Coordinates of N, CA and C in Angstrom, one line a residue:
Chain A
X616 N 58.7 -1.4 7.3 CA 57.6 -0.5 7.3 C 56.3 -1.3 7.8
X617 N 55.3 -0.9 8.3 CA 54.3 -1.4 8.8 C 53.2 -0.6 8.2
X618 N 51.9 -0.8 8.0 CA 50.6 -0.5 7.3 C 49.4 -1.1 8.3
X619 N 48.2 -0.3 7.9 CA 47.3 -1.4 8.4 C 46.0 -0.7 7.7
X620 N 45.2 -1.6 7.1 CA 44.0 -1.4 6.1 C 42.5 -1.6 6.7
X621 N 41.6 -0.8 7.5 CA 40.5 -1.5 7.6 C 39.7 -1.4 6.7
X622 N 38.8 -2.3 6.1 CA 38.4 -2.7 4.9 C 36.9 -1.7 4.6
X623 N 36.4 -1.6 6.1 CA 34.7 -1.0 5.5 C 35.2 0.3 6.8
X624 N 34.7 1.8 6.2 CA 34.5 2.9 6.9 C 33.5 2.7 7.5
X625 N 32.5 2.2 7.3 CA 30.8 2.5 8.2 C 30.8 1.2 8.1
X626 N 30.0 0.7 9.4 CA 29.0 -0.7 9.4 C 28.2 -0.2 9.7
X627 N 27.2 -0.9 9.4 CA 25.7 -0.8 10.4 C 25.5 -2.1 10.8
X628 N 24.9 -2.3 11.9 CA 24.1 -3.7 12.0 C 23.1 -3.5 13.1
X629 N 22.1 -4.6 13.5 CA 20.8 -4.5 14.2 C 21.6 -4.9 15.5
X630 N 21.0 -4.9 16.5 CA 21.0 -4.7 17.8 C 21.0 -6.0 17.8
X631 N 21.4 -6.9 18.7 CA 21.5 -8.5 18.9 C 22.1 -9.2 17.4
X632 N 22.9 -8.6 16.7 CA 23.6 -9.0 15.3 C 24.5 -9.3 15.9
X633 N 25.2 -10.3 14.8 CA 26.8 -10.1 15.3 C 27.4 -8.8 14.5
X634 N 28.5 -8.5 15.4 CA 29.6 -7.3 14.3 C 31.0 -7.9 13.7
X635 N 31.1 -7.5 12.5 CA 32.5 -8.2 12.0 C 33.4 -6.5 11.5
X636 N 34.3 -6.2 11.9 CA 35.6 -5.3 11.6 C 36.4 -5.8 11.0
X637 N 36.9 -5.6 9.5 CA 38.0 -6.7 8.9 C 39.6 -5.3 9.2
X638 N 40.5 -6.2 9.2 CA 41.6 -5.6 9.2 C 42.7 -6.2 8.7
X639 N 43.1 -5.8 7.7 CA 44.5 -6.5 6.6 C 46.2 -5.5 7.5
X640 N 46.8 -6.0 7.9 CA 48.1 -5.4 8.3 C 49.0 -6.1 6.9
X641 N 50.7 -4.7 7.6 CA 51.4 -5.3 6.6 C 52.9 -4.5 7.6
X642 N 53.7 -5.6 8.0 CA 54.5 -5.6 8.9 C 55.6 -6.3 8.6
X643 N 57.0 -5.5 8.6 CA 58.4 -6.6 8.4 C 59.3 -7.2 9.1
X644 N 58.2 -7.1 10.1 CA 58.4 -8.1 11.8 C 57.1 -8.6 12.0
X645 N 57.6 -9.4 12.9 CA 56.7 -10.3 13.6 C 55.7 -9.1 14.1
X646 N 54.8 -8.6 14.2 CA 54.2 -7.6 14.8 C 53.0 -8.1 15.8
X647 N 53.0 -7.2 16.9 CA 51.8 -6.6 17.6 C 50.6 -6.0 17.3
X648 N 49.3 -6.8 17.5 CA 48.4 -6.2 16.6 C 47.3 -5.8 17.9
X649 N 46.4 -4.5 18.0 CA 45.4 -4.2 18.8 C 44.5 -3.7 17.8
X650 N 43.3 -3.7 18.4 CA 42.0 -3.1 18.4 C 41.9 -2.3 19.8
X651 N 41.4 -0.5 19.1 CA 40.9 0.6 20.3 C 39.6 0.7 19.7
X652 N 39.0 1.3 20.8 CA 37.6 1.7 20.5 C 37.4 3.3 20.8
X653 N 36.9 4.3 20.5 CA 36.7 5.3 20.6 C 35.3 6.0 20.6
X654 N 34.8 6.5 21.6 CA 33.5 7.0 21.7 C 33.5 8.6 21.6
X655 N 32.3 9.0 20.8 CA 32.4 10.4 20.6 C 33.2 11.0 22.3
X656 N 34.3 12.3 21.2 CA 34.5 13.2 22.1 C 35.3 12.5 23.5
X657 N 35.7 11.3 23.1 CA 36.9 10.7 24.3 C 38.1 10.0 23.7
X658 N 38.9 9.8 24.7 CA 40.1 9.1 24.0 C 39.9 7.7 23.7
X659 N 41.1 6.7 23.6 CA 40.6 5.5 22.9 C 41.0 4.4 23.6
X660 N 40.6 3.3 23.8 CA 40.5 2.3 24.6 C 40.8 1.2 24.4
X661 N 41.7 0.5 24.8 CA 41.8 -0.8 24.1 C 41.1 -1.6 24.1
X662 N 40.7 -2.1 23.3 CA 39.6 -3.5 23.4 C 40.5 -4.9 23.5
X663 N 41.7 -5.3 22.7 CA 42.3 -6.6 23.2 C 43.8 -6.0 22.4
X664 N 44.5 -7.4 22.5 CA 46.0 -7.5 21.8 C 46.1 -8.6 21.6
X665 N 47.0 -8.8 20.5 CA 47.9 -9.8 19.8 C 49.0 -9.7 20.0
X666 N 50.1 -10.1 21.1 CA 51.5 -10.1 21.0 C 52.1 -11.6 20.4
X667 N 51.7 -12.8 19.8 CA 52.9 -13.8 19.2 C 52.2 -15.0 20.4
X668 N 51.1 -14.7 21.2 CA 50.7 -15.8 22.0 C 49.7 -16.5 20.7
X669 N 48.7 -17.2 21.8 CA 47.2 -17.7 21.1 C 46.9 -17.1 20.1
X670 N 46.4 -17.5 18.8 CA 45.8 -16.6 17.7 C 44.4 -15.9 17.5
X671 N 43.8 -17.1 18.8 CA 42.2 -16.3 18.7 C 42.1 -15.3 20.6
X672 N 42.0 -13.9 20.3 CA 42.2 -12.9 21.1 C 41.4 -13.0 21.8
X673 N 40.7 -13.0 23.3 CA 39.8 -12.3 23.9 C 39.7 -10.8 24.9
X674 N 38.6 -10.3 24.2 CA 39.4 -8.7 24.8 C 37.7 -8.5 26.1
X675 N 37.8 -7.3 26.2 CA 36.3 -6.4 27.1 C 35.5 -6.6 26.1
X676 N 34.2 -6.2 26.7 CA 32.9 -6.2 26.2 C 32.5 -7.4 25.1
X677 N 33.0 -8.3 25.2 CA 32.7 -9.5 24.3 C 33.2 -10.0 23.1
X678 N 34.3 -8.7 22.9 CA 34.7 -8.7 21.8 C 35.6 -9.8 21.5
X679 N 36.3 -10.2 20.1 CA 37.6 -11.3 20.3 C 37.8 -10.9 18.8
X680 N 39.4 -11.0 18.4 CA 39.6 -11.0 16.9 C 40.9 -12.3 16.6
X681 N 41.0 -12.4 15.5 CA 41.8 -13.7 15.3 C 42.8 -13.4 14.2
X682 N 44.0 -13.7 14.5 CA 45.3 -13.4 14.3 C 45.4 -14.8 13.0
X683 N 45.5 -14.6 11.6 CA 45.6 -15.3 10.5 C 47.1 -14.4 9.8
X684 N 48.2 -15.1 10.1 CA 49.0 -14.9 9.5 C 49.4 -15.0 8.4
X685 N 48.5 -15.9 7.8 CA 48.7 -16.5 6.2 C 48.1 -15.2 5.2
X686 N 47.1 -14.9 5.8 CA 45.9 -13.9 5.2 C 46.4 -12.8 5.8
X687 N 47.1 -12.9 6.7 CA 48.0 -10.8 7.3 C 46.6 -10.2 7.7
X688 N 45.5 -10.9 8.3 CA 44.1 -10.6 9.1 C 44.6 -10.2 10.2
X689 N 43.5 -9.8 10.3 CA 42.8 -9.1 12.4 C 41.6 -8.7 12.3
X690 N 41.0 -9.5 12.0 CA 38.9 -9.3 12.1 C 39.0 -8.9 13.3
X691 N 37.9 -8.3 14.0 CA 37.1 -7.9 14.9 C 35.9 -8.8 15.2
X692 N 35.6 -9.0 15.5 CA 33.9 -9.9 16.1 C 33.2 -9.7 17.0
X693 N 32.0 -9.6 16.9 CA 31.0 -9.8 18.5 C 30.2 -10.3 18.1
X694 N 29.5 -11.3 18.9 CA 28.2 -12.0 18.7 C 27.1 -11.3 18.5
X695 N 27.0 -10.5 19.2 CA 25.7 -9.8 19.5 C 26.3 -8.6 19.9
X696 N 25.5 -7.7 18.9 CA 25.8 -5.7 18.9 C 24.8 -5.5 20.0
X697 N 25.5 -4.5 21.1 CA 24.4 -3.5 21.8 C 24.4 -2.3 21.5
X698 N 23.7 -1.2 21.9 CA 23.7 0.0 21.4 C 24.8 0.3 21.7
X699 N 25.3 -0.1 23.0 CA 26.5 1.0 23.4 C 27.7 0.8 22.4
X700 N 27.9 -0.4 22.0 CA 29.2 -0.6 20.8 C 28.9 0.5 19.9
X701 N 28.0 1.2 19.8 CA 28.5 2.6 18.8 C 29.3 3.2 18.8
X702 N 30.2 3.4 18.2 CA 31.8 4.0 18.3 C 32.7 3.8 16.6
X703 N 33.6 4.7 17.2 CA 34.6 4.4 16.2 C 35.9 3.3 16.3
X704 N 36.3 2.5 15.6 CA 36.9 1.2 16.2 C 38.0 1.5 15.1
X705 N 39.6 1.3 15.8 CA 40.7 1.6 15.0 C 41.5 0.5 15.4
X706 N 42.0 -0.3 14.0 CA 43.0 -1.8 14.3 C 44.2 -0.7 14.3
X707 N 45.5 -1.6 14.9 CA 46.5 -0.6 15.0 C 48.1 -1.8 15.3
X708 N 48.9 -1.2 14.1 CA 49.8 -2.3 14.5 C 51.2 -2.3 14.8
X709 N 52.2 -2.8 15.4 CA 53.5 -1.9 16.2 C 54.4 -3.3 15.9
X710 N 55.6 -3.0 15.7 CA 56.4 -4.2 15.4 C 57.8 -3.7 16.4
X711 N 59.1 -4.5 16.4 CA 59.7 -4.4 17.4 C 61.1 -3.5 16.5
X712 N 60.7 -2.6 15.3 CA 61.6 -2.0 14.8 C 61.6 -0.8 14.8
X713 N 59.7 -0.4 15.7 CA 59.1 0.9 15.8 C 59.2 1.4 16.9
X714 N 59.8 1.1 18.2 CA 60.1 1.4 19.5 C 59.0 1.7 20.0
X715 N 57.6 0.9 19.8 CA 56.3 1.4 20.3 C 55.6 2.4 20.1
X716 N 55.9 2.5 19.0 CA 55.2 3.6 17.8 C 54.1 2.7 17.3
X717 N 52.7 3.1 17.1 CA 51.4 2.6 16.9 C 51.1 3.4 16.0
X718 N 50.6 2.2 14.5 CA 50.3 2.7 13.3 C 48.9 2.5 13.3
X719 N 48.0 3.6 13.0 CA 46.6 3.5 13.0 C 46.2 3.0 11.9
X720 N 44.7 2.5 11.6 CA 44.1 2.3 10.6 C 43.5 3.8 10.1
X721 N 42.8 3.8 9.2 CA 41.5 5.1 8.9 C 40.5 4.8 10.2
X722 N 40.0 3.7 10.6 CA 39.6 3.5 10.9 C 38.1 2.8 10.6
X723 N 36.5 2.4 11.6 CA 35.4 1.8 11.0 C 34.5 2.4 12.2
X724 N 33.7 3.6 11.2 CA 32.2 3.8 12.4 C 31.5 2.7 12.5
X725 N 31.0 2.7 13.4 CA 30.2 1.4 13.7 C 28.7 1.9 14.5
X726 N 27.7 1.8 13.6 CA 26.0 2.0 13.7 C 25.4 1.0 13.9
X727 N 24.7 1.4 15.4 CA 23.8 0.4 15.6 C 22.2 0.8 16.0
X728 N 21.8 -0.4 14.9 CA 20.0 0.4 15.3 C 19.3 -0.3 16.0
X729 N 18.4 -0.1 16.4 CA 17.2 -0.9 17.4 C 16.8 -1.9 17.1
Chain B
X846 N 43.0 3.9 40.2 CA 44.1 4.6 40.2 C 43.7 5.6 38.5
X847 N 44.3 6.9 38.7 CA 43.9 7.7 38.1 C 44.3 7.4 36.4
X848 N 43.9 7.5 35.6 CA 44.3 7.3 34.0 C 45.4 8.2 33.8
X849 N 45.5 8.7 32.4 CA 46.5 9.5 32.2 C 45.7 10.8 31.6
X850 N 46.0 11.9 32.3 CA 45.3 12.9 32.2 C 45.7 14.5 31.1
X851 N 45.1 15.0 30.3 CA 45.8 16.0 29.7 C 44.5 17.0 30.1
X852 N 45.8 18.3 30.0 CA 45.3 19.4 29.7 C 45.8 20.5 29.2
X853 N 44.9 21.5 28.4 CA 43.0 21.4 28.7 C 42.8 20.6 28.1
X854 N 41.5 20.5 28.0 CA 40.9 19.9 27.6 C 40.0 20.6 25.9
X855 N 39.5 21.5 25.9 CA 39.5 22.6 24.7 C 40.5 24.0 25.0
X856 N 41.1 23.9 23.5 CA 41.6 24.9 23.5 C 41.4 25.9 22.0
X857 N 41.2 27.4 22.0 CA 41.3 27.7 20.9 C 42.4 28.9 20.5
X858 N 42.6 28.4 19.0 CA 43.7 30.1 18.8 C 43.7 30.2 17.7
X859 N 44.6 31.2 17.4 CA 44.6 31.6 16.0 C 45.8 31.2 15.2
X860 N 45.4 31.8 13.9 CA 46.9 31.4 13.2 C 48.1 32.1 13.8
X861 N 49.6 31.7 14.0 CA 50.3 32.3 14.2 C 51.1 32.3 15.6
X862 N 49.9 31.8 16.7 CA 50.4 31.8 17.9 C 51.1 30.2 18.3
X863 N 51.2 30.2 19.5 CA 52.2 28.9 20.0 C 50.6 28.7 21.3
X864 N 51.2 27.1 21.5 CA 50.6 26.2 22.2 C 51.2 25.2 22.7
X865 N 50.9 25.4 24.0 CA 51.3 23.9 25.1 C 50.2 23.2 25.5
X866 N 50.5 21.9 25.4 CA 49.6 21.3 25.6 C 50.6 19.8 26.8
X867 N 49.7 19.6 27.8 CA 50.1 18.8 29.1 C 49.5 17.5 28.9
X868 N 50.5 16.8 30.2 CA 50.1 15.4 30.2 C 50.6 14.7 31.1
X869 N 49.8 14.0 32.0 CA 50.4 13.1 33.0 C 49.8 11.6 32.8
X870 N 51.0 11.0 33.1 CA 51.0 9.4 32.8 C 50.2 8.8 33.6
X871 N 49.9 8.0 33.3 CA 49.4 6.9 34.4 C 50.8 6.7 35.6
X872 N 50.2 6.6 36.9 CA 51.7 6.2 37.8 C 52.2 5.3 37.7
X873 N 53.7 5.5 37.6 CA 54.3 4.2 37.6 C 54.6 4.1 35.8
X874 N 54.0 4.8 35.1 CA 54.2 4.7 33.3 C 56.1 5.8 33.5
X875 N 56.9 5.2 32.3 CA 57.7 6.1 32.1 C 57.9 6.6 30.8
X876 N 56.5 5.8 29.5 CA 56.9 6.2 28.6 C 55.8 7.4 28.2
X877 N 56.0 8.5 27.3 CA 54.4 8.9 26.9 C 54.8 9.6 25.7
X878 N 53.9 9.5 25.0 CA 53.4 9.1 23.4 C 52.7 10.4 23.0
X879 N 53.0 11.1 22.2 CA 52.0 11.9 21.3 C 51.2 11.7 20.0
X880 N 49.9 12.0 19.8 CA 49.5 11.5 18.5 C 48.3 12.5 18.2
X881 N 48.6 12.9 17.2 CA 47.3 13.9 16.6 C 46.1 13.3 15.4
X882 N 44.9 13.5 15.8 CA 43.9 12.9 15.1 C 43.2 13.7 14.5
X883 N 43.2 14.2 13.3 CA 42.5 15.4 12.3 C 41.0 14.5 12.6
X884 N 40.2 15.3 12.4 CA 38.5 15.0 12.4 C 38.3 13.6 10.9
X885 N 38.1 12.8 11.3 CA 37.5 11.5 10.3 C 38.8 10.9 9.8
X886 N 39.9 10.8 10.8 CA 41.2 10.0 10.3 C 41.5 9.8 11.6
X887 N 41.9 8.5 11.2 CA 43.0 7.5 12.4 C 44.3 8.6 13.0
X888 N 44.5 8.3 14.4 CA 45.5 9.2 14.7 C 47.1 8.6 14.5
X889 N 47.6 10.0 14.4 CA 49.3 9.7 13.7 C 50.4 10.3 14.8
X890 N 51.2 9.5 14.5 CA 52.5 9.7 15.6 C 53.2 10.8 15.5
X891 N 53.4 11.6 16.8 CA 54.1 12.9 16.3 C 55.1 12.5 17.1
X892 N 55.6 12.2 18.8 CA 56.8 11.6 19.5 C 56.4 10.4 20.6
X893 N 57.5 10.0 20.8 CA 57.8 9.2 21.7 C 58.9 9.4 22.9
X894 N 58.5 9.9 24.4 CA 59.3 9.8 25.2 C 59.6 8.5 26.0
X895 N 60.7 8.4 26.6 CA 60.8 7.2 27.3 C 62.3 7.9 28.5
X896 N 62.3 8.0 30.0 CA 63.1 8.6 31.0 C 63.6 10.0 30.3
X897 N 62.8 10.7 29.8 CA 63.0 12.2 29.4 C 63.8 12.4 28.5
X898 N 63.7 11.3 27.5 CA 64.5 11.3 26.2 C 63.7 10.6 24.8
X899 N 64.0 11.7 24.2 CA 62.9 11.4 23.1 C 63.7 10.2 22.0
X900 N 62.5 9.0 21.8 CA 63.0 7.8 21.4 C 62.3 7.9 19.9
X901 N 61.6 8.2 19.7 CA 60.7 8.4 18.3 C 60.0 9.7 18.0
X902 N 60.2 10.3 16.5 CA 60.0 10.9 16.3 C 58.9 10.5 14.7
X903 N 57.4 11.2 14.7 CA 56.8 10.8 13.3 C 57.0 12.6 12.6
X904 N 56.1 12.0 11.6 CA 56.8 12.8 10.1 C 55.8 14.3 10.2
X905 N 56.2 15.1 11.1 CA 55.5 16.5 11.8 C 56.9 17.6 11.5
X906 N 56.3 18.9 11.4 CA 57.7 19.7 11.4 C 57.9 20.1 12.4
X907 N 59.2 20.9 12.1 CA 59.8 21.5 13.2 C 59.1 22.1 14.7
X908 N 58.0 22.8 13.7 CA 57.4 23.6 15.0 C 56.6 23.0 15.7
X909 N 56.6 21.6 16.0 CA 56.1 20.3 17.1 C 57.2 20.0 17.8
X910 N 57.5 20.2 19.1 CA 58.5 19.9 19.8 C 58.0 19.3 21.0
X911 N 58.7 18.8 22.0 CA 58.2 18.1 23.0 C 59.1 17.8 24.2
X912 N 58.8 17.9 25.6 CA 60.0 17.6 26.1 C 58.8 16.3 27.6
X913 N 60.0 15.8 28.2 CA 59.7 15.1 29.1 C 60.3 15.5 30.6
X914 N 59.5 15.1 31.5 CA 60.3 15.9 32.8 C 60.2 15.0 34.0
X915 N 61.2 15.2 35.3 CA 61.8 14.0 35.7 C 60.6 13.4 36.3
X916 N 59.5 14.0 36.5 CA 58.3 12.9 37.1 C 57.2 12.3 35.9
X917 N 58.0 12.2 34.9 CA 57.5 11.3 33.6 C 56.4 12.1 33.0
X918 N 55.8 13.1 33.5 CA 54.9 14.5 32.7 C 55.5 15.3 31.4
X919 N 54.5 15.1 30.8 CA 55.1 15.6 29.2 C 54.4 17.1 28.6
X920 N 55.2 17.7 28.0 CA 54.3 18.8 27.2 C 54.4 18.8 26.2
X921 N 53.7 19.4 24.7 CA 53.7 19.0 23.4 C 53.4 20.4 23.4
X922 N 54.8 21.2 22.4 CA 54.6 22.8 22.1 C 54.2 23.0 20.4
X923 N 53.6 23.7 20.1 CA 53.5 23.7 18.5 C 53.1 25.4 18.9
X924 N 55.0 25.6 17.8 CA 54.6 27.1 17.2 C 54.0 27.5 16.2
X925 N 53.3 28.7 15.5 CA 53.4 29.2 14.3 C 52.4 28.4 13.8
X926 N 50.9 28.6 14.2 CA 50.2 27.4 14.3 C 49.7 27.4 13.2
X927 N 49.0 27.0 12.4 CA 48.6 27.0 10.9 C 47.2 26.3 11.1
X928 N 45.9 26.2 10.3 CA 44.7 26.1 10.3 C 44.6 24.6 10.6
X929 N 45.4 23.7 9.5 CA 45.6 22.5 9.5 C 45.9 21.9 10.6
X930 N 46.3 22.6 12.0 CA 47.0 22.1 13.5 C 45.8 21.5 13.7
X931 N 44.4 22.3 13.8 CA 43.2 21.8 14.4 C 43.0 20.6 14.2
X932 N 42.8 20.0 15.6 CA 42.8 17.9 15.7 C 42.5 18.4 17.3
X933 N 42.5 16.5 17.6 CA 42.2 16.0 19.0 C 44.2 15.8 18.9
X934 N 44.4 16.3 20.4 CA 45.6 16.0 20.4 C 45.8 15.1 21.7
X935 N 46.3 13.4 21.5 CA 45.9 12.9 22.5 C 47.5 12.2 22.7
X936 N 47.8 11.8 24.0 CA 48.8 11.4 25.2 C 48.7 10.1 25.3
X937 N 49.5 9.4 25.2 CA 49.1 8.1 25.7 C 50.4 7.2 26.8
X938 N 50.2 6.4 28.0 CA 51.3 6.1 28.4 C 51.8 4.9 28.6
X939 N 52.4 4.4 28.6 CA 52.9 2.7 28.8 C 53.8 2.5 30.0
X940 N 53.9 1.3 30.3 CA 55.4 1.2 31.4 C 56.6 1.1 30.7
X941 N 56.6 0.8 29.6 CA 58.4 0.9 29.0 C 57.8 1.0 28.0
X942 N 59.2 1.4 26.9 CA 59.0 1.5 25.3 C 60.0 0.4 24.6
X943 N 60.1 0.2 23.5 CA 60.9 -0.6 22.9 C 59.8 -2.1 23.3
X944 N 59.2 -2.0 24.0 CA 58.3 -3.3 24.0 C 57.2 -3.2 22.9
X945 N 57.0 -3.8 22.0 CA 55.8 -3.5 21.4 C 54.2 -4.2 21.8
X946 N 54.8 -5.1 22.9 CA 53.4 -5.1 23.2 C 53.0 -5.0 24.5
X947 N 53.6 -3.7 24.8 CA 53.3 -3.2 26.4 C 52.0 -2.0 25.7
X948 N 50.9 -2.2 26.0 CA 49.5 -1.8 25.8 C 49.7 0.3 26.3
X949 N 49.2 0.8 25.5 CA 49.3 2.3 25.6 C 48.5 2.6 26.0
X950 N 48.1 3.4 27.0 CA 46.9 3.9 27.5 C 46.6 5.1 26.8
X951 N 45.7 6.0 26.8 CA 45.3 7.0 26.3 C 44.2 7.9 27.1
X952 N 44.6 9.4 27.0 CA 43.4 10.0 27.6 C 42.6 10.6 27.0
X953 N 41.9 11.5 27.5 CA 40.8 11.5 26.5 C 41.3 12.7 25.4
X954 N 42.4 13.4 25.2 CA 42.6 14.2 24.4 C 42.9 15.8 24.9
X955 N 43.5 16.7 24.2 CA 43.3 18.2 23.9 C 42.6 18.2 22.8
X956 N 41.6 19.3 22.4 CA 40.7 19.7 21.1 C 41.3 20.8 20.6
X957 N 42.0 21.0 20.0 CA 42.3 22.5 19.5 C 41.7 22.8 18.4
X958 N 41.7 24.2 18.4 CA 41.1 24.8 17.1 C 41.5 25.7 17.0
X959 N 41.7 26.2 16.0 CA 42.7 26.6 15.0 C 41.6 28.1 14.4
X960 N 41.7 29.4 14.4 CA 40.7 30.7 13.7 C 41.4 31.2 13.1

């Protein structure tokens, strides 16, 4: 069975902040981990992946999250928030027993102010 | 090159009736994915096609069915619609399945609503 927990529903942060997304998975395989991003009223986009390579990810728009296996992590990160990162951000995780079946989080709004 | 496209895009009905809802893959995709997203929740797996055979099925009843057709275009039918149907109902396509980390595209959704 596979799970995935993201820890805060709402962030806020200031404009030029960094952003942090935490995400606890729980997987009885070796699993595939992504972050989508979703902007009002569209579908969802991937921001990066974790397939069993490198542990620190680099995805679009600046983002990167880091694969801690000890801790069953997948933070999210950006150095610096722009407005546009306003969105809803969903960690999501698929193992090789799900035939590419993608388990969603609840998900994390993400507010950003001036 | 074009994304993966559904339609419509809004749709509305009432209790009771049936609904199709469309989907074309990205080219060259052969797998495509169903997933419904209720308003303030992560979206949830309803099927999985892969060469017009359904490889996964999530925990949806009966009256969600789905078929795949020989140019990898998908439709998602829901009879006997019930209030609770209303969600974004979104598509998503990959180049194979059974890979878990062949990356799923997604479009932007159907909106249904449910009176």
């Amino acid at each position: 069975a596979q799970s995935v927990t993201q820890l805060d529903s709402h962030v806020s942060v200031s404009e030029g902040t960094p952003v942090l997304l935490r995400c606890n998975y729980s997987s009885s395989y070796s699993p595939s981990l992504f972050w989508y991003v979703q902007h009002p009223n569209k579908g969802l986009q991937l921001l990066l992946k974790y397939t069993s390579a490198a542990t620190l990810v680099k995805g679009i728009n600046g983002f990167e999250a880091e694969f801690k296996k000890s801790e069953t992590s997948f933070h999210l990160t950006k150095p610096s928030a722009h407005m546009s990162d306003a969105a809803e951000y969903f960690c999501v995780v698929s193992d090789r027993n799900s035939w590419g079946k993608l388990q969603f989080g609840a998900g994390t709004q993400v507010v950003v102010t001036p | 090159d074009a994304g993966v496209t559904q339609s419509p895009t809004h749709l509305i009905k009432t209790r009771g009736q049936q609904v199709t809802l469309r989907c074309s893959p990205i080219s060259g995709h052969k797998s495509v994915s169903w997933y419904q997203q209720v308003l303030g929740q992560g979206p949830q797996f309803i099927f999985q096609y892969y060469e017009k055979e359904e490889r996964g099925r999530g925990n949806f009843p009966d009256r969600f069915s789905a078929r795949q057709f020989p140019n990898y275009s998908s439709e998602l039918n829901v009879n006997a619609l019930l209030l609770g149907d209303s969600a974004l109902y979104l598509c998503a396509s990959s180049s194979r399945t059974g890979l878990m980390d062949q990356p799923q595209h997604f479009g932007d959704g159907t909106r249904l609503s449910i009176l």
